Short mmCIF file of C-alpha atoms and ligand atoms in Angstrom, two decimals:
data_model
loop_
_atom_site.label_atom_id
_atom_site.label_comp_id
_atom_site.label_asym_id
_atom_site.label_seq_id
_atom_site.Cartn_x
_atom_site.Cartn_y
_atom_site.Cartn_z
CA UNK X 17 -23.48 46.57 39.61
CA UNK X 18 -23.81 47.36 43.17
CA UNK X 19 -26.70 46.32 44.48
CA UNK X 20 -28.27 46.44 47.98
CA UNK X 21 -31.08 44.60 49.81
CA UNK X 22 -33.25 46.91 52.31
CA UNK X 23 -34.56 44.51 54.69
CA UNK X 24 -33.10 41.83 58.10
CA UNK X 25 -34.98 38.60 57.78
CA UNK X 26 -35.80 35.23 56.25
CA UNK X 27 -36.96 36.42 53.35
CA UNK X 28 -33.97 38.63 52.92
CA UNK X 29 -31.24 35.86 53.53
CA UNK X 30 -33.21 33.82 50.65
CA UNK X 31 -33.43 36.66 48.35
CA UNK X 32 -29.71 37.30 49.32
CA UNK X 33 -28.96 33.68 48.31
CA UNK X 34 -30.24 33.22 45.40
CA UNK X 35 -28.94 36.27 43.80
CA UNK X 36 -25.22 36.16 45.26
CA UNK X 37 -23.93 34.33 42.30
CA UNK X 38 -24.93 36.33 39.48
CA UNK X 39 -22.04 37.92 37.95
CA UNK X 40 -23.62 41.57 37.16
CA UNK X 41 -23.51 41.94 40.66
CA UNK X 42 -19.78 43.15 41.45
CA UNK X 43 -20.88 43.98 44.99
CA UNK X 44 -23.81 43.14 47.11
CA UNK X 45 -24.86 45.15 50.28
CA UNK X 46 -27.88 44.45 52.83
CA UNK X 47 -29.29 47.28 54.90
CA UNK X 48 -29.57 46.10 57.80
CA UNK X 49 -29.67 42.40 57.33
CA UNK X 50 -28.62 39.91 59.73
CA UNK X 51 -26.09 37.26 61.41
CA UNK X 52 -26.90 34.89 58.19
CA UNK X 53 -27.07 37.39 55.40
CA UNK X 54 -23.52 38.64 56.97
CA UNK X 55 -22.40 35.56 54.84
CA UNK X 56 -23.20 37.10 51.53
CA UNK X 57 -23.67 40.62 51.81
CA UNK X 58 -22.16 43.54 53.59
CA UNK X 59 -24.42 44.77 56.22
CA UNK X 60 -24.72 47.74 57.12
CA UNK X 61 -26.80 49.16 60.34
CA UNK X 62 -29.19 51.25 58.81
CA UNK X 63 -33.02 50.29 59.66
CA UNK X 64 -35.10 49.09 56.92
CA UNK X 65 -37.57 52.38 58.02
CA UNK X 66 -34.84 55.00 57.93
CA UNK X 67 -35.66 55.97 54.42
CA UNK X 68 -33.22 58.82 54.68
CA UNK X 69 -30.49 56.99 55.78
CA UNK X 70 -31.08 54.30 53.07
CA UNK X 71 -31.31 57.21 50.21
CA UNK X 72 -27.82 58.75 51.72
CA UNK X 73 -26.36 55.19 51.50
CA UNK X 74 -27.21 54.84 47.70
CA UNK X 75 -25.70 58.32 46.93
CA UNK X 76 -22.41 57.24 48.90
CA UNK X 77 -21.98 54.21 47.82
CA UNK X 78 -23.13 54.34 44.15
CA UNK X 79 -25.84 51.53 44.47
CA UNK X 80 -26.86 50.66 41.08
CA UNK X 81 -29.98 48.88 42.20
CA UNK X 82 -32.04 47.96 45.44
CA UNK X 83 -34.55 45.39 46.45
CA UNK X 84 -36.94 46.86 49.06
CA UNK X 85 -38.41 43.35 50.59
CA UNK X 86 -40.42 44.35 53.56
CA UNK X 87 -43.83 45.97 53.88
CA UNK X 88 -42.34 49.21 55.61
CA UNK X 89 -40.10 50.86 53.90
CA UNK X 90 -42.66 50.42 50.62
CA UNK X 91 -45.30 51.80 52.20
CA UNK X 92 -42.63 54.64 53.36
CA UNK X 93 -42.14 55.42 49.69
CA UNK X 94 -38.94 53.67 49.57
CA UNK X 95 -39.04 53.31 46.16
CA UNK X 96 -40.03 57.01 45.02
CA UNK X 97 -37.00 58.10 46.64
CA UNK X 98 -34.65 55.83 45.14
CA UNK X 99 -35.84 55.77 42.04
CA UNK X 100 -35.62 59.23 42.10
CA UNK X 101 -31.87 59.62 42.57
CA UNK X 102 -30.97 57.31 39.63
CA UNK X 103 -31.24 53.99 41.81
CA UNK X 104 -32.93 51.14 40.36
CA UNK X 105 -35.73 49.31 42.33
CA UNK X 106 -37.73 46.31 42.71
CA UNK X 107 -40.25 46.82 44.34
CA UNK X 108 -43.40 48.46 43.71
CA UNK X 109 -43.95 52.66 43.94
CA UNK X 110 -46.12 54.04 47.25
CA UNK X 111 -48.78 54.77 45.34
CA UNK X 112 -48.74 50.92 44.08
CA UNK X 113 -47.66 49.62 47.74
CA UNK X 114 -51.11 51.07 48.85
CA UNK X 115 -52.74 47.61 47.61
CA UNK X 116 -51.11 46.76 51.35
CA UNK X 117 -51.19 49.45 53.67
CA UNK X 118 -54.50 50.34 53.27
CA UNK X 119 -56.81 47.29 53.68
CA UNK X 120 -59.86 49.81 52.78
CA UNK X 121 -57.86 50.30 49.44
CA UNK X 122 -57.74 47.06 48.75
CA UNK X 123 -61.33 46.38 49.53
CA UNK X 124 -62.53 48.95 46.89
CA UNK X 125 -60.37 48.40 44.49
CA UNK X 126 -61.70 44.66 44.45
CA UNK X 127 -65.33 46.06 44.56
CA UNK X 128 -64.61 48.28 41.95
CA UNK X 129 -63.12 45.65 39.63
CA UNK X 130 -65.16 42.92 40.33
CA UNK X 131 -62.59 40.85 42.02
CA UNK X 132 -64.11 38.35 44.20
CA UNK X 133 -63.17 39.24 48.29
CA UNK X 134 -65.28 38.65 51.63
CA UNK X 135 -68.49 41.13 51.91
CA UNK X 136 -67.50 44.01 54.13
CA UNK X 137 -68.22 47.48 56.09
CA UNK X 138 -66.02 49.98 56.67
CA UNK X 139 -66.09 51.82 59.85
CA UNK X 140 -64.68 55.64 60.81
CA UNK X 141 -66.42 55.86 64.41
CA UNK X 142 -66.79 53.13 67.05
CA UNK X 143 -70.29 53.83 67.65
CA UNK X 144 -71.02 52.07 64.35
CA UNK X 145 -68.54 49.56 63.94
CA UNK X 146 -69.74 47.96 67.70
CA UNK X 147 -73.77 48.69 66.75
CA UNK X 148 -73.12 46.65 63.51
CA UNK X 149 -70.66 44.38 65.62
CA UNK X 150 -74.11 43.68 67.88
CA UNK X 151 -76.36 42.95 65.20
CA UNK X 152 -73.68 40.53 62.77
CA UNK X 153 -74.08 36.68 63.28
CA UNK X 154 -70.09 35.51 64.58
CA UNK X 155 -67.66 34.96 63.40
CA UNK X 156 -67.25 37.69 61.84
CA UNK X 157 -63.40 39.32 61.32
CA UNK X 158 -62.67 42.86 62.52
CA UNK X 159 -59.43 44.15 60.70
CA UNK X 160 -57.47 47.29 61.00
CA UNK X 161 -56.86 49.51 57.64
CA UNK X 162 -53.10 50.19 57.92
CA UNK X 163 -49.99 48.20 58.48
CA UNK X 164 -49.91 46.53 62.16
CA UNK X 165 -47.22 43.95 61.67
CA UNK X 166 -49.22 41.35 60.79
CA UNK X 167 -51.24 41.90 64.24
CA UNK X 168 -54.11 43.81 63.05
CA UNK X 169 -56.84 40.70 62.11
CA UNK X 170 -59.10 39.40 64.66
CA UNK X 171 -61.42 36.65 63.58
CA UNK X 172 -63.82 37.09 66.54
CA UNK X 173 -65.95 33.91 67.16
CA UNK X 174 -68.24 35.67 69.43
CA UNK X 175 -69.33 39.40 69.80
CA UNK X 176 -67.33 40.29 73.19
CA UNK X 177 -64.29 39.47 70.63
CA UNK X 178 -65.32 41.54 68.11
CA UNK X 179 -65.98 44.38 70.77
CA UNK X 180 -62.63 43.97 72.23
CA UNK X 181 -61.06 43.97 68.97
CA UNK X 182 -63.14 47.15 67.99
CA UNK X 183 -62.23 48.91 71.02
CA UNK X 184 -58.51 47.73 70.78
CA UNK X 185 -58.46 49.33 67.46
CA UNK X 186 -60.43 52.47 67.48
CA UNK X 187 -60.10 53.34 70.98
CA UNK X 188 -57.16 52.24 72.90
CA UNK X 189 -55.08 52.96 69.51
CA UNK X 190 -53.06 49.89 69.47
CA UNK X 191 -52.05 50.52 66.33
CA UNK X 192 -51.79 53.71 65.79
CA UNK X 193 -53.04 55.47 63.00
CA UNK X 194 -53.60 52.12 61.21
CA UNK X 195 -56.58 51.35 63.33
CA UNK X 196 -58.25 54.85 63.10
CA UNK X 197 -60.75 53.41 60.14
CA UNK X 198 -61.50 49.28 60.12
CA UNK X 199 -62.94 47.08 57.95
CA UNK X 200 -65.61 44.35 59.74
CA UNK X 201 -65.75 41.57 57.00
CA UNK X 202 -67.74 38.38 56.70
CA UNK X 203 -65.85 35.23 58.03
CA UNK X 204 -64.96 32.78 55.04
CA UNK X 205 -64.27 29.25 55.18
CA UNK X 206 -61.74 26.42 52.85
CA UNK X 207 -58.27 26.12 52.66
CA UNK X 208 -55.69 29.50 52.50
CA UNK X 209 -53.28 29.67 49.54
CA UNK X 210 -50.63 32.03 49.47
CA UNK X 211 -49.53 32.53 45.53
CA UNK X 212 -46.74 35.18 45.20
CA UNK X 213 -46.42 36.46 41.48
CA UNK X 214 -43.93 38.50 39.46
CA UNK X 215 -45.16 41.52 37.69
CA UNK X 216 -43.93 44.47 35.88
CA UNK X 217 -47.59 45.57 35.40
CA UNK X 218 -48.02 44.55 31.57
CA UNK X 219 -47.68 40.50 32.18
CA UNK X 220 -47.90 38.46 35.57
CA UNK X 221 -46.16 35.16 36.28
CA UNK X 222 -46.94 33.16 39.43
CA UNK X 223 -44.75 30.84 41.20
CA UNK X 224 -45.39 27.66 42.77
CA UNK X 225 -48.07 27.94 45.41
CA UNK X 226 -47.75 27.55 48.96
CA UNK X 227 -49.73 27.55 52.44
CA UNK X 228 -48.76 29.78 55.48
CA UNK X 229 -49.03 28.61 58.88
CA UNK X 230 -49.81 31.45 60.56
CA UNK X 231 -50.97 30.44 64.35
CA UNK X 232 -48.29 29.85 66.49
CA UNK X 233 -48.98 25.99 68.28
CA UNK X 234 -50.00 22.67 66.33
CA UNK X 235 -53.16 22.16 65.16
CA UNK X 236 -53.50 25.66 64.24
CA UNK X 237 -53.74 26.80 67.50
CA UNK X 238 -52.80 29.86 69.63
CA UNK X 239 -52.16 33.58 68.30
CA UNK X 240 -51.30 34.28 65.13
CA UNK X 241 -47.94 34.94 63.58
CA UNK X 242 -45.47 36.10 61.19
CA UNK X 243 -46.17 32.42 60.16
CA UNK X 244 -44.27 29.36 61.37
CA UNK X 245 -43.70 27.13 58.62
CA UNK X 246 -44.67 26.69 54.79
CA UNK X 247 -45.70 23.49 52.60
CA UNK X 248 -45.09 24.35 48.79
CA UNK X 249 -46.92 23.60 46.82
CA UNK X 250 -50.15 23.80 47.79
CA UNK X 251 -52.29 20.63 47.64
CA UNK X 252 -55.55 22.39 47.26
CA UNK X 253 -54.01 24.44 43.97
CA UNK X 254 -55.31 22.34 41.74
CA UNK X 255 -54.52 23.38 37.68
CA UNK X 256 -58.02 24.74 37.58
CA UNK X 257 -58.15 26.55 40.75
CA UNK X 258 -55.08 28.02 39.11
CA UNK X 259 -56.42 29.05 35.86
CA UNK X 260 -59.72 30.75 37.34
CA UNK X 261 -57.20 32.54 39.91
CA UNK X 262 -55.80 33.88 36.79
CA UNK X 263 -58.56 35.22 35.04
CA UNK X 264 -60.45 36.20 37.94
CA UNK X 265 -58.32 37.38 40.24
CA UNK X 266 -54.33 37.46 38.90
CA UNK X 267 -54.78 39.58 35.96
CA UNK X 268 -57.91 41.81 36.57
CA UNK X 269 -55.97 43.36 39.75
CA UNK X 270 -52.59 44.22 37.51
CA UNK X 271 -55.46 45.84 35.14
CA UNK X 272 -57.06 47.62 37.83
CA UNK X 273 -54.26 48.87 39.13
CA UNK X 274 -52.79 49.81 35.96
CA UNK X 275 -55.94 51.56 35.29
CA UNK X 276 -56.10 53.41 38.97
CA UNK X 277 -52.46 55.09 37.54
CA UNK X 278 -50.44 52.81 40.16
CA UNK X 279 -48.98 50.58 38.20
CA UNK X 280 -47.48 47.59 40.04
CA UNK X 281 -43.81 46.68 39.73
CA UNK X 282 -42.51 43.78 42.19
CA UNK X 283 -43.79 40.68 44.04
CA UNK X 284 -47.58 40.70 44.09
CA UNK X 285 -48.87 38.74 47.05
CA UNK X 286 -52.36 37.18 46.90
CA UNK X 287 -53.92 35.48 50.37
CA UNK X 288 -56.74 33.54 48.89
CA UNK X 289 -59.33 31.88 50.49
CA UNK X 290 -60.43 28.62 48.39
CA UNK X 291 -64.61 28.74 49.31
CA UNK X 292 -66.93 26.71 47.77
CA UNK X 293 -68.04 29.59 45.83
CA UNK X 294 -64.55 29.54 44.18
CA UNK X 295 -61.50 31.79 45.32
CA UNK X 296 -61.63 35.04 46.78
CA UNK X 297 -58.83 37.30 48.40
CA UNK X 298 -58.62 37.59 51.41
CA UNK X 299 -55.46 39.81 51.39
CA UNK X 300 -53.07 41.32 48.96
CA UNK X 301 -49.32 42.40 50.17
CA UNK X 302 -46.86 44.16 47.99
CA UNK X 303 -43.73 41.98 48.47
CA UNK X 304 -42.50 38.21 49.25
CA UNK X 305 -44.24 36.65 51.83
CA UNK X 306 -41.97 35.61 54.91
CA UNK X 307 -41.39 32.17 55.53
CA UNK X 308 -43.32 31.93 52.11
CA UNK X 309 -40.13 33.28 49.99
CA UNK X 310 -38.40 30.58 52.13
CA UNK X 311 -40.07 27.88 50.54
CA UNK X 312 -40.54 29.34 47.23
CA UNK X 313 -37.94 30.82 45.96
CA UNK X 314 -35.44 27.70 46.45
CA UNK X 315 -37.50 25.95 43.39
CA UNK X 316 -36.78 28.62 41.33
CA UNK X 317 -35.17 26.88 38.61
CA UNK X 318 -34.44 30.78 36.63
CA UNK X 319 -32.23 33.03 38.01
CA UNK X 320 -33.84 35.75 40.26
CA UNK X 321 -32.04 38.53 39.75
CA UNK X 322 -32.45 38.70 35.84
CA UNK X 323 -35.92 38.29 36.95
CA UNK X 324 -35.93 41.20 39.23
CA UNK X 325 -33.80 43.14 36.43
CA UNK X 326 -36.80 42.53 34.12
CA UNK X 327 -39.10 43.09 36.40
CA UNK X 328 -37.78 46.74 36.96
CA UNK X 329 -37.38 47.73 32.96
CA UNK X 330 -41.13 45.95 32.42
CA UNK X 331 -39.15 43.57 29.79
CA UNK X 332 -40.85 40.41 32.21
CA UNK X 333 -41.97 38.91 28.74
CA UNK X 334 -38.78 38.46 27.62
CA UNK X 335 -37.86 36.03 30.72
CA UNK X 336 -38.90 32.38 30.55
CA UNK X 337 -39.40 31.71 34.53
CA UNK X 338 -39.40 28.10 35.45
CA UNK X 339 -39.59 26.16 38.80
CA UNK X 340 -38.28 22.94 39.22
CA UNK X 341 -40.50 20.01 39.33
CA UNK X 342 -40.16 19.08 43.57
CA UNK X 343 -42.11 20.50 46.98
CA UNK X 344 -40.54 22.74 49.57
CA UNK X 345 -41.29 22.12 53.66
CA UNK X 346 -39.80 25.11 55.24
CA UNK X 347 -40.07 25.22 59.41
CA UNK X 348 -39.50 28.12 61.40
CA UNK X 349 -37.38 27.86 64.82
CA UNK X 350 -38.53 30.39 66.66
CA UNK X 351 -37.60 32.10 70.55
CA UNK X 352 -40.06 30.62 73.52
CA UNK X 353 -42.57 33.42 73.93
CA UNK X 354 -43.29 34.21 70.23
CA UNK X 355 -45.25 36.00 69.38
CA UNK X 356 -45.51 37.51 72.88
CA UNK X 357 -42.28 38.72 74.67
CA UNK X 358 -38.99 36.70 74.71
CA UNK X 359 -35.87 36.97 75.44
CA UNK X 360 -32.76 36.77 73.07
CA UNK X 361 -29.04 36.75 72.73
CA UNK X 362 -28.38 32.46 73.54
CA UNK X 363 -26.45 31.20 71.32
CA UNK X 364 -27.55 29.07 68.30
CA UNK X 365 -26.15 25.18 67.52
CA UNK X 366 -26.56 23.91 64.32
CA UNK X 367 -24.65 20.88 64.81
CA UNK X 368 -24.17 18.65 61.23
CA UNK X 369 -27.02 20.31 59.50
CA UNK X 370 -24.75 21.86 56.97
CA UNK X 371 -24.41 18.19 55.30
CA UNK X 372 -27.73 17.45 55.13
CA UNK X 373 -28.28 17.48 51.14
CA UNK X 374 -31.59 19.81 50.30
CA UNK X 375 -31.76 21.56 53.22
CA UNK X 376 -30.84 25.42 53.62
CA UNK X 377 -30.97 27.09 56.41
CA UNK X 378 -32.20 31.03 56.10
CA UNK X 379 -31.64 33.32 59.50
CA UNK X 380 -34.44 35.12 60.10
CA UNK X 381 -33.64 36.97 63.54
CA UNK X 382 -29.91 36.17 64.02
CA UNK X 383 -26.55 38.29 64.70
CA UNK X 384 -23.09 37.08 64.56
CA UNK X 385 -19.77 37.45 66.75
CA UNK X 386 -16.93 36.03 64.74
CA UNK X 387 -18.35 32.41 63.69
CA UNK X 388 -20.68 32.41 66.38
CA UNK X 389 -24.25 33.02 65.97
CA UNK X 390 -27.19 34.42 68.46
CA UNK X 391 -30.60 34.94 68.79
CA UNK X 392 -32.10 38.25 68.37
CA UNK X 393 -35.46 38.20 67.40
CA UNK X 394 -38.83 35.65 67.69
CA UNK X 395 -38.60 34.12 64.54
CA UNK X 396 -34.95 32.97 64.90
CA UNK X 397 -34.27 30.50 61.94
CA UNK X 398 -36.20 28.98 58.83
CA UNK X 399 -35.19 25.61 58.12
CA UNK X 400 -36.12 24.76 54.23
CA UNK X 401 -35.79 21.16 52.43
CA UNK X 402 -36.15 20.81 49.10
CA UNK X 403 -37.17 17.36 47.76
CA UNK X 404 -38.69 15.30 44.70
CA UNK X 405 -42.35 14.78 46.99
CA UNK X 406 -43.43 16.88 49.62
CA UNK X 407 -43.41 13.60 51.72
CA UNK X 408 -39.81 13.78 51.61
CA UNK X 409 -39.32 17.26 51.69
CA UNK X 410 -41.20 17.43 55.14
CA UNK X 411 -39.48 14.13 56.32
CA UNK X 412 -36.15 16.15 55.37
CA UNK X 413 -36.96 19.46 56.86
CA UNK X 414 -37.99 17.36 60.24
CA UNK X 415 -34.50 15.74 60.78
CA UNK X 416 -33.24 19.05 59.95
CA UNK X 417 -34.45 20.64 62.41
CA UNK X 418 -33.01 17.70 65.02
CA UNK X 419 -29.44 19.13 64.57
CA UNK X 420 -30.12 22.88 66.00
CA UNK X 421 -30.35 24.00 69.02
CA UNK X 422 -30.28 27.50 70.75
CA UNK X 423 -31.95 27.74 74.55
CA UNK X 424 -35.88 28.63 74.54
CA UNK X 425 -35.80 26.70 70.83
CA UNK X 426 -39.87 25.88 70.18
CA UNK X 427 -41.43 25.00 66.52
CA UNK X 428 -44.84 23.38 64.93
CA UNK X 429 -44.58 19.84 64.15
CA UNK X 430 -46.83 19.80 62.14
CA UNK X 431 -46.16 21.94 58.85
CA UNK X 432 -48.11 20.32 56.38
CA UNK X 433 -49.60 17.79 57.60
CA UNK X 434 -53.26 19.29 56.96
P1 AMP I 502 -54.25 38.94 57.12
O1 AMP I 502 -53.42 39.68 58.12
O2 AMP I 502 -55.15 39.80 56.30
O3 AMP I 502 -53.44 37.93 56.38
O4 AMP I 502 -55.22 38.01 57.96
C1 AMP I 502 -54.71 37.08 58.87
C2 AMP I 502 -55.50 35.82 58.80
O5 AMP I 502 -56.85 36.08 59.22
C3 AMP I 502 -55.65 35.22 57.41
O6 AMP I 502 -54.56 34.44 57.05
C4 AMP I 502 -56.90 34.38 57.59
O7 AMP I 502 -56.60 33.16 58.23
C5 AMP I 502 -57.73 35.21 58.54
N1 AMP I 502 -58.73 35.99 57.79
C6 AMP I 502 -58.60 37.23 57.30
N2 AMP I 502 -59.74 37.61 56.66
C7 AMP I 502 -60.59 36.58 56.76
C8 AMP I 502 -61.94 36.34 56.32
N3 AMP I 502 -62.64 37.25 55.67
N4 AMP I 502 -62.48 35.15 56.61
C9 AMP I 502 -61.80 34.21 57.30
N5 AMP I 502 -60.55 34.37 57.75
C10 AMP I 502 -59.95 35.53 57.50
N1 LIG I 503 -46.37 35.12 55.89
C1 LIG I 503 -47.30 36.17 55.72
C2 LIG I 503 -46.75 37.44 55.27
O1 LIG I 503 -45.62 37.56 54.86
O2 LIG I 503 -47.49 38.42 55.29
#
């Protein structure tokens, strides 16, 4: 088969990995990918937005079947359109990726089904959303409906935050159309687990839990981020956590959305706040989370691309999925500046790492010249180790990180620790 990857980061180059080897694959292309997935893939300079471009590329180069990773080009309809000219996806359908790019979806669909969230308001005109702003008791978390790369949350621990935030939104347009209608929510407290789950929309299967680290300094300080680094799995997942998540919150949303008519095909994403009242969402994306699929998806002990395969003809059932028993620490070397402005283009060292046994290293925001390797964007590398505790795996992933170097080179020190 030929098969292509839409899609230039982390996540990609793991996804890339850990399909490489399977031997339907004859060739394997990544549109655009990066320095690191150059390794394993052809890639091609086509955006991961340019949906038309992408579509073209199938035609021409008789893909077979295509993984559409990032948020984007889902919400784009990615999918639709490739499905629709005979290419295979995984990946869920617009109509499905909706769970996503509309927060106010989401929301709904949750209050609709019973699925326990955060209490919230949704707001059209500014007036309202800063009069009910006034009269809330802080914190309380302001967040805009559409996609805003992962910049569109503001947990405001006072009300000039939340009025900033409102006004940033709704009336200096930062992002766009996405901010036109917001959400204010009530502010949650416990520990965040990401779980990322295969579905083909009949049968769900989660794999091993993890926690993001989203805020870009140590002790969870600073802005927030793509995230910076990911301990897998999650020490709060306990077993039962895990079996209420399932019947409260896992399989009612495949059922609702089945039941809506958008049935979802792909990676399900749940962001779930563990509260003393038990687990609620606090997000849903439609794809692997990234650095979480950097973590993840190296205990994988079944191969992912049969996975994806089954995913796609809704014949999930038929797969046994196992992880191996171990933990993940996965660190991400990112540009100084992140995730304000940077610059780019030094070039990257990774000195012995290569030998270290465990440890991969995924590019995130790389390009290459011959065998050399540069900087391009703020997340630059994710640095994974794999090992029997996550003691080890985090001692591992430490000394890892020792042997690279590239100028403006900054990281947390402290993934996992908490
Ligand atoms: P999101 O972009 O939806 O993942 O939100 C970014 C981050 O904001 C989450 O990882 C949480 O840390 C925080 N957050 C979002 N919603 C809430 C909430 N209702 N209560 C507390 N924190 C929240
Ligand atoms: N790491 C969070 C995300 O992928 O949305």
């Amino acid at each position: 088969m030929n098969v292509m990857i839409i899609g230039g980061g982390g996540r990609e180059h793991v996804i890339a990995k850990y399909i490489a080897g399977n031997p339907k694959i004859e060739k394997l292309y990544a549109l655009p990918g990066n320095g690191g997935i150059s390794q394993l893939a052809e890639c091609v300079k086509i955006s991961a937005e340019d949906i038309d471009g992408i579509t073209d590329f199938a035609k021409s180069h008789q893909i077979d079947f295509a993984i559409v990773a990032p948020d984007d080009p889902l919400a784009l309809g990615a999918v639709d359109k490739l499905e629709a000219i005979g290419v295979k996806c995984f990946g869920p359908e617009q109509k499905a990726a909706v769970i996503e790019s509309s927060k106010i979806f989401a929301k709904e669909l949750m209050t609709r089904y019973n699925i326990p969230t955060a209490k919230y308001k949704i707001f059209t005109d500014i007036d309202s959303a800063l009069s009910h702003a006034a009269l809330s008791d802080c914190p309380i978390v302001i967040k805009a409906d559409g996609l805003a790369k992962g910049k569109g949350v503001t947990v405001a621990e006072n009300f000039k935050q939340a009025r900033d935030a409102i006004i940033s939104c709704m009336k200096d347009k930062a992002f766009g159309s996405s901010g036109e209608r917001i959400l204010i929510e009530k502010c949650l407290t416990g520990p965040e687990v990401t779980v990322l789950a295969f579905t083909d929309g009949k049968v769900i299967v989660p794999m091993i839990s993890s926690m993001d680290h989203k805020r870009a300094y140590d002790n969870n300080k600073g802005p927030n981020t793509g995230g910076m680094g990911v301990a897998a799995p999650n020490k709060y997942y306990t077993r039962e956590i895990a079996d209420e998540c399932m019947t409260k919150i896992f399989l009612p949303t495949i059922n609702a959305m089945k039941s809506e008519g958008r049935t979802f095909k792909g990676c399900l994403y749940f962001g779930l706040m563990l509260t003393k009242e038990g687990p609620k969402v606090i997000e849903y994306n439609c794809r692997f989370g990234d650095p979480e699929a950097e973590a993840v998806l190296p205990l994988l002990d079944s191969d992912l691309f049969d996975i994806m395969l089954a995913v796609r003809n809704e014949r999930l059932s038929d797969i046994d999925v196992k992880f191996k028993n171990g933990a993940s620490c996965c660190v991400i070397l990112a540009s100084g500046g992140y995730p304000g402005s940077y610059l780019t283009g030094y070039e990257i060292n990774f000195g012995n790492v290569s030998e270290l046994e465990g440890v991969e290293v995924f590019h995130s925001g790389t390009r290459r010249e011959g065998d050399k390797y540069f900087t391009s964007g703020g997340r630059v590398l994710a640095v994974n180790a794999v090992a029997k505790t996550f003691t080890e795996a985090r001692e591992k992933v430490y000394e890892a990180v020792k042997c690279i170097n590239f100028e403006t080179m900054r990281y947390r020190t402290d993934i996992g620790a908490n």
